[in-house]
Amino acid sequence: MNKITPEKIERNPFDLIGTDWMLITAEKEGKVNTMTASWGGVGVIWNKKVAYIFIRPQRYTKEFVDANDYFSLSVLPDDYRVDLTYLGRVSGRDEDKIAKTGLEVDYENGVPYFKASKYVLICKKLYAQDLKGECFIDETLDAKNYPTKDYHTMYVAEIEEVLEA
């Protein structure tokens, strides 16, 4: 993997996150967990280059992200779509889902990511906030996305490193 600056990422961020999907990965007490995500983005806030992600409270990966200052966002090539689907559907509480995919975990400055990635963003958490129903201006979004009121936590994290295959 080669280190590049965030500005050198050649993929459109809408494709990178919404179409390609990404894996949110973190470590807790020596164990790594991951989940597939297609919600999030990149931008600039507080004069920092950031990524923002959203995790529902029942997701096991949330415990890992909450327990650490860092997480990674890994974007894998299209030929890993079956693995990405599996990692998003199965909980790490129930089985070692990473081992079942055969994907290899590597580390950058102590932060886990996947060797097969085409891009990896190493992110340091800056801010976290639970979404709230009363804050939706377009109330149809609340009704459509949160019928059980299990609101995501939004994390804003500084992109400290970008790795490219």
Short mmCIF file of N, CA and C in Angstrom, two decimals:
data_model
loop_
_atom_site.label_atom_id
_atom_site.label_comp_id
_atom_site.label_asym_id
_atom_site.label_seq_id
_atom_site.Cartn_x
_atom_site.Cartn_y
_atom_site.Cartn_z
N MET A 1 0.86 -1.18 0.00
CA MET A 1 0.00 0.00 0.00
C MET A 1 0.90 1.24 0.00
N ASN A 2 0.50 2.22 -0.78
CA ASN A 2 1.21 3.49 -0.85
C ASN A 2 0.42 4.54 -0.09
N LYS A 3 1.13 5.41 0.60
CA LYS A 3 0.48 6.52 1.30
C LYS A 3 0.27 7.66 0.32
N ILE A 4 -0.94 8.21 0.34
CA ILE A 4 -1.27 9.38 -0.49
C ILE A 4 -2.02 10.37 0.39
N THR A 5 -2.17 11.58 -0.09
CA THR A 5 -2.96 12.57 0.63
C THR A 5 -4.43 12.37 0.25
N PRO A 6 -5.35 12.79 1.09
CA PRO A 6 -6.78 12.64 0.75
C PRO A 6 -7.15 13.24 -0.60
N GLU A 7 -6.50 14.33 -0.99
CA GLU A 7 -6.81 14.98 -2.26
C GLU A 7 -6.45 14.12 -3.47
N LYS A 8 -5.60 13.13 -3.27
CA LYS A 8 -5.15 12.27 -4.38
C LYS A 8 -6.07 11.08 -4.64
N ILE A 9 -7.11 10.92 -3.82
CA ILE A 9 -8.07 9.84 -4.07
C ILE A 9 -8.78 10.15 -5.39
N GLU A 10 -8.68 9.25 -6.33
CA GLU A 10 -9.21 9.51 -7.67
C GLU A 10 -10.69 9.16 -7.83
N ARG A 11 -11.23 8.35 -6.95
CA ARG A 11 -12.63 7.94 -7.06
C ARG A 11 -13.55 9.05 -6.57
N ASN A 12 -14.69 9.16 -7.22
CA ASN A 12 -15.74 10.06 -6.79
C ASN A 12 -16.23 9.59 -5.41
N PRO A 13 -16.33 10.47 -4.41
CA PRO A 13 -16.74 10.02 -3.08
C PRO A 13 -18.14 9.40 -3.04
N PHE A 14 -19.01 9.82 -3.96
CA PHE A 14 -20.35 9.23 -4.00
C PHE A 14 -20.27 7.76 -4.44
N ASP A 15 -19.37 7.47 -5.36
CA ASP A 15 -19.15 6.08 -5.78
C ASP A 15 -18.38 5.31 -4.72
N LEU A 16 -17.36 5.94 -4.18
CA LEU A 16 -16.49 5.29 -3.21
C LEU A 16 -17.28 4.77 -2.01
N ILE A 17 -18.24 5.54 -1.54
CA ILE A 17 -18.99 5.16 -0.34
C ILE A 17 -20.35 4.55 -0.69
N GLY A 18 -21.09 5.20 -1.57
CA GLY A 18 -22.45 4.74 -1.86
C GLY A 18 -22.53 3.56 -2.79
N THR A 19 -21.59 3.44 -3.72
CA THR A 19 -21.64 2.35 -4.70
C THR A 19 -20.67 1.23 -4.35
N ASP A 20 -19.41 1.60 -4.06
CA ASP A 20 -18.40 0.58 -3.74
C ASP A 20 -18.62 -0.05 -2.38
N TRP A 21 -19.20 0.68 -1.46
CA TRP A 21 -19.34 0.33 -0.05
C TRP A 21 -18.00 0.43 0.64
N MET A 22 -18.01 0.34 1.92
CA MET A 22 -16.78 0.38 2.69
C MET A 22 -16.94 -0.49 3.92
N LEU A 23 -15.84 -0.85 4.50
CA LEU A 23 -15.83 -1.58 5.75
C LEU A 23 -15.35 -0.65 6.85
N ILE A 24 -16.15 -0.53 7.90
CA ILE A 24 -15.75 0.22 9.09
C ILE A 24 -15.14 -0.81 10.02
N THR A 25 -13.88 -0.59 10.39
CA THR A 25 -13.15 -1.60 11.15
C THR A 25 -12.46 -0.96 12.35
N ALA A 26 -12.55 -1.63 13.50
CA ALA A 26 -11.89 -1.15 14.71
C ALA A 26 -11.50 -2.35 15.57
N GLU A 27 -10.68 -2.07 16.55
CA GLU A 27 -10.20 -3.12 17.44
C GLU A 27 -10.58 -2.78 18.88
N LYS A 28 -10.89 -3.82 19.64
CA LYS A 28 -11.22 -3.67 21.06
C LYS A 28 -10.67 -4.89 21.79
N GLU A 29 -9.84 -4.64 22.78
CA GLU A 29 -9.30 -5.71 23.63
C GLU A 29 -8.67 -6.83 22.78
N GLY A 30 -7.93 -6.45 21.74
CA GLY A 30 -7.21 -7.41 20.92
C GLY A 30 -8.04 -8.12 19.86
N LYS A 31 -9.32 -7.78 19.76
CA LYS A 31 -10.20 -8.40 18.76
C LYS A 31 -10.60 -7.35 17.74
N VAL A 32 -10.65 -7.76 16.46
CA VAL A 32 -11.03 -6.86 15.38
C VAL A 32 -12.44 -7.20 14.93
N ASN A 33 -13.24 -6.17 14.68
CA ASN A 33 -14.57 -6.37 14.10
C ASN A 33 -14.79 -5.34 13.00
N THR A 34 -15.68 -5.69 12.09
CA THR A 34 -15.95 -4.84 10.94
C THR A 34 -17.41 -4.92 10.55
N MET A 35 -17.86 -3.94 9.81
CA MET A 35 -19.20 -3.95 9.25
C MET A 35 -19.17 -3.23 7.92
N THR A 36 -20.06 -3.62 7.04
CA THR A 36 -20.20 -2.96 5.75
C THR A 36 -21.07 -1.72 5.93
N ALA A 37 -20.71 -0.66 5.23
CA ALA A 37 -21.50 0.57 5.30
C ALA A 37 -21.57 1.22 3.92
N SER A 38 -22.70 1.81 3.65
CA SER A 38 -22.85 2.57 2.41
C SER A 38 -23.40 3.98 2.69
N TRP A 39 -23.41 4.35 3.97
CA TRP A 39 -23.79 5.70 4.37
C TRP A 39 -22.55 6.37 4.93
N GLY A 40 -22.31 7.59 4.54
CA GLY A 40 -21.18 8.33 5.07
C GLY A 40 -20.69 9.32 4.04
N GLY A 41 -19.56 9.91 4.31
CA GLY A 41 -19.01 10.87 3.39
C GLY A 41 -17.66 11.37 3.82
N VAL A 42 -17.11 12.25 3.01
CA VAL A 42 -15.85 12.90 3.30
C VAL A 42 -16.01 14.39 3.03
N GLY A 43 -15.23 15.20 3.70
CA GLY A 43 -15.31 16.63 3.50
C GLY A 43 -14.34 17.37 4.40
N VAL A 44 -14.65 18.62 4.64
CA VAL A 44 -13.81 19.47 5.48
C VAL A 44 -14.70 20.11 6.54
N ILE A 45 -14.29 19.97 7.78
CA ILE A 45 -14.96 20.64 8.90
C ILE A 45 -13.91 20.92 9.96
N TRP A 46 -14.06 22.03 10.66
CA TRP A 46 -13.10 22.42 11.70
C TRP A 46 -11.68 22.51 11.14
N ASN A 47 -11.58 22.89 9.85
CA ASN A 47 -10.30 23.02 9.16
C ASN A 47 -9.54 21.70 9.07
N LYS A 48 -10.28 20.60 9.08
CA LYS A 48 -9.67 19.27 8.98
C LYS A 48 -10.34 18.48 7.86
N LYS A 49 -9.58 17.63 7.22
CA LYS A 49 -10.14 16.69 6.24
C LYS A 49 -10.73 15.54 7.04
N VAL A 50 -12.01 15.28 6.84
CA VAL A 50 -12.72 14.31 7.68
C VAL A 50 -13.51 13.30 6.86
N ALA A 51 -13.81 12.22 7.54
CA ALA A 51 -14.81 11.26 7.08
C ALA A 51 -15.89 11.24 8.14
N TYR A 52 -17.13 11.02 7.70
CA TYR A 52 -18.19 10.87 8.68
C TYR A 52 -18.94 9.58 8.36
N ILE A 53 -19.25 8.86 9.42
CA ILE A 53 -19.90 7.55 9.29
C ILE A 53 -21.07 7.50 10.25
N PHE A 54 -21.94 6.52 10.03
CA PHE A 54 -23.14 6.34 10.84
C PHE A 54 -23.26 4.88 11.23
N ILE A 55 -23.48 4.62 12.54
CA ILE A 55 -23.62 3.24 13.01
C ILE A 55 -24.83 3.16 13.93
N ARG A 56 -25.69 2.17 13.68
CA ARG A 56 -26.86 1.95 14.53
C ARG A 56 -26.42 1.36 15.88
N PRO A 57 -27.21 1.62 16.93
CA PRO A 57 -26.81 1.19 18.28
C PRO A 57 -26.69 -0.32 18.45
N GLN A 58 -27.44 -1.10 17.68
CA GLN A 58 -27.40 -2.55 17.87
C GLN A 58 -26.24 -3.22 17.15
N ARG A 59 -25.50 -2.49 16.35
CA ARG A 59 -24.38 -3.08 15.61
C ARG A 59 -23.21 -3.34 16.55
N TYR A 60 -22.68 -4.55 16.48
CA TYR A 60 -21.55 -4.97 17.32
C TYR A 60 -20.34 -4.09 17.06
N THR A 61 -20.12 -3.69 15.83
CA THR A 61 -18.97 -2.85 15.47
C THR A 61 -18.99 -1.53 16.24
N LYS A 62 -20.16 -1.04 16.61
CA LYS A 62 -20.25 0.22 17.36
C LYS A 62 -19.47 0.14 18.66
N GLU A 63 -19.53 -1.01 19.34
CA GLU A 63 -18.77 -1.19 20.58
C GLU A 63 -17.28 -1.01 20.33
N PHE A 64 -16.80 -1.48 19.19
CA PHE A 64 -15.39 -1.40 18.85
C PHE A 64 -15.00 0.04 18.51
N VAL A 65 -15.83 0.72 17.75
CA VAL A 65 -15.56 2.11 17.39
C VAL A 65 -15.62 2.98 18.65
N ASP A 66 -16.57 2.72 19.53
CA ASP A 66 -16.69 3.50 20.77
C ASP A 66 -15.50 3.27 21.71
N ALA A 67 -14.89 2.09 21.67
CA ALA A 67 -13.82 1.74 22.60
C ALA A 67 -12.45 2.25 22.18
N ASN A 68 -12.35 2.83 20.99
CA ASN A 68 -11.04 3.20 20.47
C ASN A 68 -11.09 4.62 19.90
N ASP A 69 -9.95 5.27 19.85
CA ASP A 69 -9.87 6.61 19.25
C ASP A 69 -9.79 6.54 17.73
N TYR A 70 -9.45 5.38 17.18
CA TYR A 70 -9.24 5.23 15.74
C TYR A 70 -10.10 4.12 15.15
N PHE A 71 -10.40 4.27 13.87
CA PHE A 71 -11.01 3.20 13.08
C PHE A 71 -10.50 3.38 11.65
N SER A 72 -10.74 2.36 10.84
CA SER A 72 -10.38 2.48 9.42
C SER A 72 -11.62 2.32 8.56
N LEU A 73 -11.53 2.91 7.39
CA LEU A 73 -12.53 2.71 6.34
C LEU A 73 -11.80 2.07 5.18
N SER A 74 -12.18 0.85 4.86
CA SER A 74 -11.54 0.10 3.78
C SER A 74 -12.50 -0.04 2.62
N VAL A 75 -12.04 0.29 1.43
CA VAL A 75 -12.83 0.12 0.21
C VAL A 75 -12.17 -0.99 -0.59
N LEU A 76 -12.91 -2.06 -0.81
CA LEU A 76 -12.37 -3.22 -1.52
C LEU A 76 -12.82 -3.23 -2.97
N PRO A 77 -12.09 -3.92 -3.83
CA PRO A 77 -12.50 -4.05 -5.24
C PRO A 77 -13.85 -4.78 -5.37
N ASP A 78 -14.50 -4.60 -6.51
CA ASP A 78 -15.82 -5.18 -6.77
C ASP A 78 -15.86 -6.69 -6.61
N ASP A 79 -14.75 -7.39 -6.86
CA ASP A 79 -14.80 -8.84 -6.76
C ASP A 79 -14.93 -9.34 -5.32
N TYR A 80 -14.99 -8.44 -4.35
CA TYR A 80 -15.23 -8.80 -2.95
C TYR A 80 -16.67 -8.50 -2.52
N ARG A 81 -17.55 -8.26 -3.45
CA ARG A 81 -18.93 -7.89 -3.14
C ARG A 81 -19.64 -8.95 -2.30
N VAL A 82 -19.40 -10.22 -2.57
CA VAL A 82 -20.02 -11.29 -1.78
C VAL A 82 -19.55 -11.21 -0.33
N ASP A 83 -18.25 -10.98 -0.13
CA ASP A 83 -17.72 -10.84 1.23
C ASP A 83 -18.29 -9.61 1.92
N LEU A 84 -18.39 -8.51 1.19
CA LEU A 84 -18.95 -7.29 1.77
C LEU A 84 -20.40 -7.49 2.20
N THR A 85 -21.16 -8.19 1.38
CA THR A 85 -22.54 -8.48 1.73
C THR A 85 -22.61 -9.34 2.99
N TYR A 86 -21.77 -10.36 3.04
CA TYR A 86 -21.72 -11.25 4.20
C TYR A 86 -21.33 -10.47 5.47
N LEU A 87 -20.30 -9.64 5.38
CA LEU A 87 -19.82 -8.89 6.54
C LEU A 87 -20.85 -7.88 7.03
N GLY A 88 -21.75 -7.46 6.16
CA GLY A 88 -22.81 -6.55 6.56
C GLY A 88 -24.03 -7.25 7.11
N ARG A 89 -24.17 -8.54 6.80
CA ARG A 89 -25.36 -9.29 7.19
C ARG A 89 -25.16 -10.07 8.49
N VAL A 90 -23.95 -10.54 8.74
CA VAL A 90 -23.66 -11.42 9.87
C VAL A 90 -23.00 -10.61 10.99
N SER A 91 -23.35 -10.91 12.23
CA SER A 91 -22.77 -10.20 13.36
C SER A 91 -21.52 -10.91 13.87
N GLY A 92 -20.52 -10.12 14.21
CA GLY A 92 -19.32 -10.65 14.84
C GLY A 92 -19.58 -11.17 16.25
N ARG A 93 -20.75 -10.87 16.82
CA ARG A 93 -21.13 -11.45 18.11
C ARG A 93 -21.36 -12.94 17.99
N ASP A 94 -21.81 -13.37 16.82
CA ASP A 94 -22.24 -14.75 16.62
C ASP A 94 -21.15 -15.67 16.07
N GLU A 95 -20.18 -15.10 15.37
CA GLU A 95 -19.13 -15.91 14.77
C GLU A 95 -17.97 -15.02 14.36
N ASP A 96 -16.84 -15.66 14.06
CA ASP A 96 -15.68 -14.93 13.55
C ASP A 96 -15.90 -14.73 12.05
N LYS A 97 -16.67 -13.71 11.72
CA LYS A 97 -17.06 -13.50 10.33
C LYS A 97 -15.89 -13.10 9.45
N ILE A 98 -14.91 -12.43 9.99
CA ILE A 98 -13.74 -12.06 9.19
C ILE A 98 -13.00 -13.32 8.75
N ALA A 99 -12.81 -14.26 9.66
CA ALA A 99 -12.12 -15.52 9.33
C ALA A 99 -12.89 -16.28 8.25
N LYS A 100 -14.21 -16.26 8.31
CA LYS A 100 -15.00 -17.00 7.33
C LYS A 100 -14.87 -16.42 5.92
N THR A 101 -14.56 -15.13 5.80
CA THR A 101 -14.38 -14.55 4.47
C THR A 101 -13.00 -14.85 3.90
N GLY A 102 -12.04 -15.09 4.77
CA GLY A 102 -10.67 -15.29 4.32
C GLY A 102 -9.92 -13.98 4.10
N LEU A 103 -10.56 -12.86 4.38
CA LEU A 103 -9.88 -11.57 4.24
C LEU A 103 -8.80 -11.44 5.31
N GLU A 104 -7.67 -10.86 4.94
CA GLU A 104 -6.56 -10.69 5.86
C GLU A 104 -6.55 -9.29 6.44
N VAL A 105 -6.40 -9.23 7.75
CA VAL A 105 -6.30 -7.96 8.46
C VAL A 105 -4.83 -7.56 8.52
N ASP A 106 -4.57 -6.29 8.28
CA ASP A 106 -3.24 -5.72 8.46
C ASP A 106 -3.41 -4.50 9.35
N TYR A 107 -2.31 -3.86 9.72
CA TYR A 107 -2.37 -2.71 10.62
C TYR A 107 -1.53 -1.56 10.07
N GLU A 108 -2.03 -0.37 10.26
CA GLU A 108 -1.27 0.85 9.99
C GLU A 108 -1.31 1.68 11.27
N ASN A 109 -0.14 1.85 11.88
CA ASN A 109 -0.05 2.58 13.15
C ASN A 109 -1.02 2.03 14.19
N GLY A 110 -1.16 0.72 14.24
CA GLY A 110 -2.02 0.07 15.22
C GLY A 110 -3.49 0.01 14.88
N VAL A 111 -3.86 0.52 13.71
CA VAL A 111 -5.27 0.54 13.29
C VAL A 111 -5.50 -0.57 12.27
N PRO A 112 -6.47 -1.47 12.53
CA PRO A 112 -6.70 -2.58 11.61
C PRO A 112 -7.41 -2.15 10.33
N TYR A 113 -7.03 -2.81 9.23
CA TYR A 113 -7.68 -2.61 7.94
C TYR A 113 -7.50 -3.89 7.14
N PHE A 114 -8.05 -3.95 5.93
CA PHE A 114 -7.98 -5.16 5.13
C PHE A 114 -6.97 -5.03 4.00
N LYS A 115 -6.09 -6.03 3.90
CA LYS A 115 -5.02 -6.03 2.89
C LYS A 115 -5.55 -5.92 1.47
N ALA A 116 -6.71 -6.47 1.21
CA ALA A 116 -7.27 -6.50 -0.15
C ALA A 116 -7.83 -5.15 -0.59
N SER A 117 -7.77 -4.14 0.26
CA SER A 117 -8.39 -2.84 -0.03
C SER A 117 -7.71 -2.12 -1.19
N LYS A 118 -8.54 -1.36 -1.93
CA LYS A 118 -7.96 -0.46 -2.93
C LYS A 118 -7.70 0.91 -2.31
N TYR A 119 -8.47 1.27 -1.30
CA TYR A 119 -8.24 2.49 -0.51
C TYR A 119 -8.50 2.17 0.96
N VAL A 120 -7.71 2.80 1.82
CA VAL A 120 -7.93 2.72 3.26
C VAL A 120 -7.78 4.12 3.83
N LEU A 121 -8.76 4.52 4.63
CA LEU A 121 -8.68 5.79 5.35
C LEU A 121 -8.48 5.47 6.83
N ILE A 122 -7.39 5.95 7.39
CA ILE A 122 -7.14 5.79 8.81
C ILE A 122 -7.69 7.04 9.49
N CYS A 123 -8.65 6.84 10.37
CA CYS A 123 -9.44 7.94 10.90
C CYS A 123 -9.34 8.04 12.42
N LYS A 124 -9.16 9.26 12.91
CA LYS A 124 -9.16 9.54 14.35
C LYS A 124 -10.45 10.25 14.70
N LYS A 125 -11.19 9.68 15.64
CA LYS A 125 -12.48 10.24 16.03
C LYS A 125 -12.32 11.64 16.63
N LEU A 126 -13.20 12.53 16.19
CA LEU A 126 -13.23 13.89 16.70
C LEU A 126 -14.55 14.20 17.43
N TYR A 127 -15.63 13.55 16.98
CA TYR A 127 -16.97 13.93 17.44
C TYR A 127 -17.92 12.76 17.23
N ALA A 128 -18.83 12.58 18.15
CA ALA A 128 -19.89 11.57 18.00
C ALA A 128 -21.18 12.15 18.57
N GLN A 129 -22.27 11.88 17.87
CA GLN A 129 -23.57 12.36 18.34
C GLN A 129 -24.65 11.43 17.83
N ASP A 130 -25.60 11.10 18.71
CA ASP A 130 -26.75 10.30 18.30
C ASP A 130 -27.72 11.17 17.52
N LEU A 131 -28.21 10.65 16.41
CA LEU A 131 -29.25 11.36 15.67
C LEU A 131 -30.53 11.34 16.50
N LYS A 132 -31.37 12.34 16.30
CA LYS A 132 -32.61 12.45 17.07
C LYS A 132 -33.77 12.69 16.12
N GLY A 133 -34.88 12.05 16.38
CA GLY A 133 -36.06 12.19 15.53
C GLY A 133 -36.55 13.61 15.42
N GLU A 134 -36.51 14.34 16.51
CA GLU A 134 -37.03 15.71 16.49
C GLU A 134 -36.16 16.67 15.68
N CYS A 135 -35.00 16.24 15.28
CA CYS A 135 -34.10 17.10 14.49
C CYS A 135 -34.32 16.97 12.99
N PHE A 136 -35.13 16.01 12.56
CA PHE A 136 -35.39 15.86 11.13
C PHE A 136 -36.29 16.98 10.64
N ILE A 137 -35.83 17.72 9.69
CA ILE A 137 -36.64 18.75 9.04
C ILE A 137 -37.60 18.07 8.07
N ASP A 138 -37.09 17.11 7.33
CA ASP A 138 -37.93 16.29 6.45
C ASP A 138 -38.33 15.05 7.25
N GLU A 139 -39.49 15.10 7.85
CA GLU A 139 -39.95 14.04 8.75
C GLU A 139 -40.16 12.72 8.04
N THR A 140 -40.30 12.73 6.71
CA THR A 140 -40.46 11.46 5.99
C THR A 140 -39.18 10.62 6.08
N LEU A 141 -38.03 11.26 6.21
CA LEU A 141 -36.77 10.52 6.35
C LEU A 141 -36.75 9.75 7.67
N ASP A 142 -37.25 10.37 8.73
CA ASP A 142 -37.33 9.71 10.02
C ASP A 142 -38.25 8.49 9.92
N ALA A 143 -39.43 8.69 9.38
CA ALA A 143 -40.40 7.60 9.28
C ALA A 143 -39.87 6.46 8.41
N LYS A 144 -39.22 6.80 7.32
CA LYS A 144 -38.74 5.78 6.39
C LYS A 144 -37.53 5.00 6.92
N ASN A 145 -36.58 5.70 7.54
CA ASN A 145 -35.32 5.09 7.94
C ASN A 145 -35.27 4.63 9.39
N TYR A 146 -36.18 5.11 10.21
CA TYR A 146 -36.14 4.78 11.64
C TYR A 146 -37.51 4.39 12.18
N PRO A 147 -38.18 3.40 11.59
CA PRO A 147 -39.50 3.03 12.09
C PRO A 147 -39.46 2.52 13.53
N THR A 148 -38.32 1.96 13.97
CA THR A 148 -38.19 1.48 15.34
C THR A 148 -37.40 2.44 16.22
N LYS A 149 -37.09 3.62 15.68
CA LYS A 149 -36.40 4.69 16.42
C LYS A 149 -35.00 4.28 16.89
N ASP A 150 -34.34 3.40 16.13
CA ASP A 150 -32.97 2.99 16.45
C ASP A 150 -31.98 3.89 15.71
N TYR A 151 -31.91 5.13 16.13
CA TYR A 151 -31.15 6.15 15.44
C TYR A 151 -29.65 5.86 15.45
N HIS A 152 -29.03 6.13 14.31
CA HIS A 152 -27.59 5.99 14.17
C HIS A 152 -26.86 6.96 15.10
N THR A 153 -25.63 6.60 15.44
CA THR A 153 -24.67 7.55 15.98
C THR A 153 -23.84 8.02 14.80
N MET A 154 -23.66 9.33 14.68
CA MET A 154 -22.81 9.89 13.65
C MET A 154 -21.43 10.15 14.27
N TYR A 155 -20.41 9.71 13.57
CA TYR A 155 -19.03 9.95 13.98
C TYR A 155 -18.36 10.83 12.92
N VAL A 156 -17.65 11.84 13.37
CA VAL A 156 -16.83 12.65 12.50
C VAL A 156 -15.39 12.36 12.91
N ALA A 157 -14.55 12.02 11.93
CA ALA A 157 -13.18 11.62 12.24
C ALA A 157 -12.20 12.26 11.26
N GLU A 158 -11.10 12.70 11.78
CA GLU A 158 -10.05 13.26 10.92
C GLU A 158 -9.37 12.14 10.14
N ILE A 159 -9.20 12.35 8.86
CA ILE A 159 -8.49 11.38 8.03
C ILE A 159 -7.00 11.65 8.23
N GLU A 160 -6.34 10.78 8.98
CA GLU A 160 -4.92 10.99 9.27
C GLU A 160 -4.02 10.41 8.20
N GLU A 161 -4.46 9.32 7.57
CA GLU A 161 -3.67 8.70 6.51
C GLU A 161 -4.60 8.10 5.47
N VAL A 162 -4.13 8.06 4.24
CA VAL A 162 -4.83 7.35 3.17
C VAL A 162 -3.83 6.40 2.55
N LEU A 163 -4.24 5.15 2.43
CA LEU A 163 -3.43 4.12 1.77
C LEU A 163 -4.12 3.74 0.47
N GLU A 164 -3.34 3.53 -0.57
CA GLU A 164 -3.87 3.17 -1.88
C GLU A 164 -3.10 1.96 -2.41
N ALA A 165 -3.84 1.02 -2.98
CA ALA A 165 -3.19 -0.17 -3.54
C ALA A 165 -2.50 0.19 -4.85
#
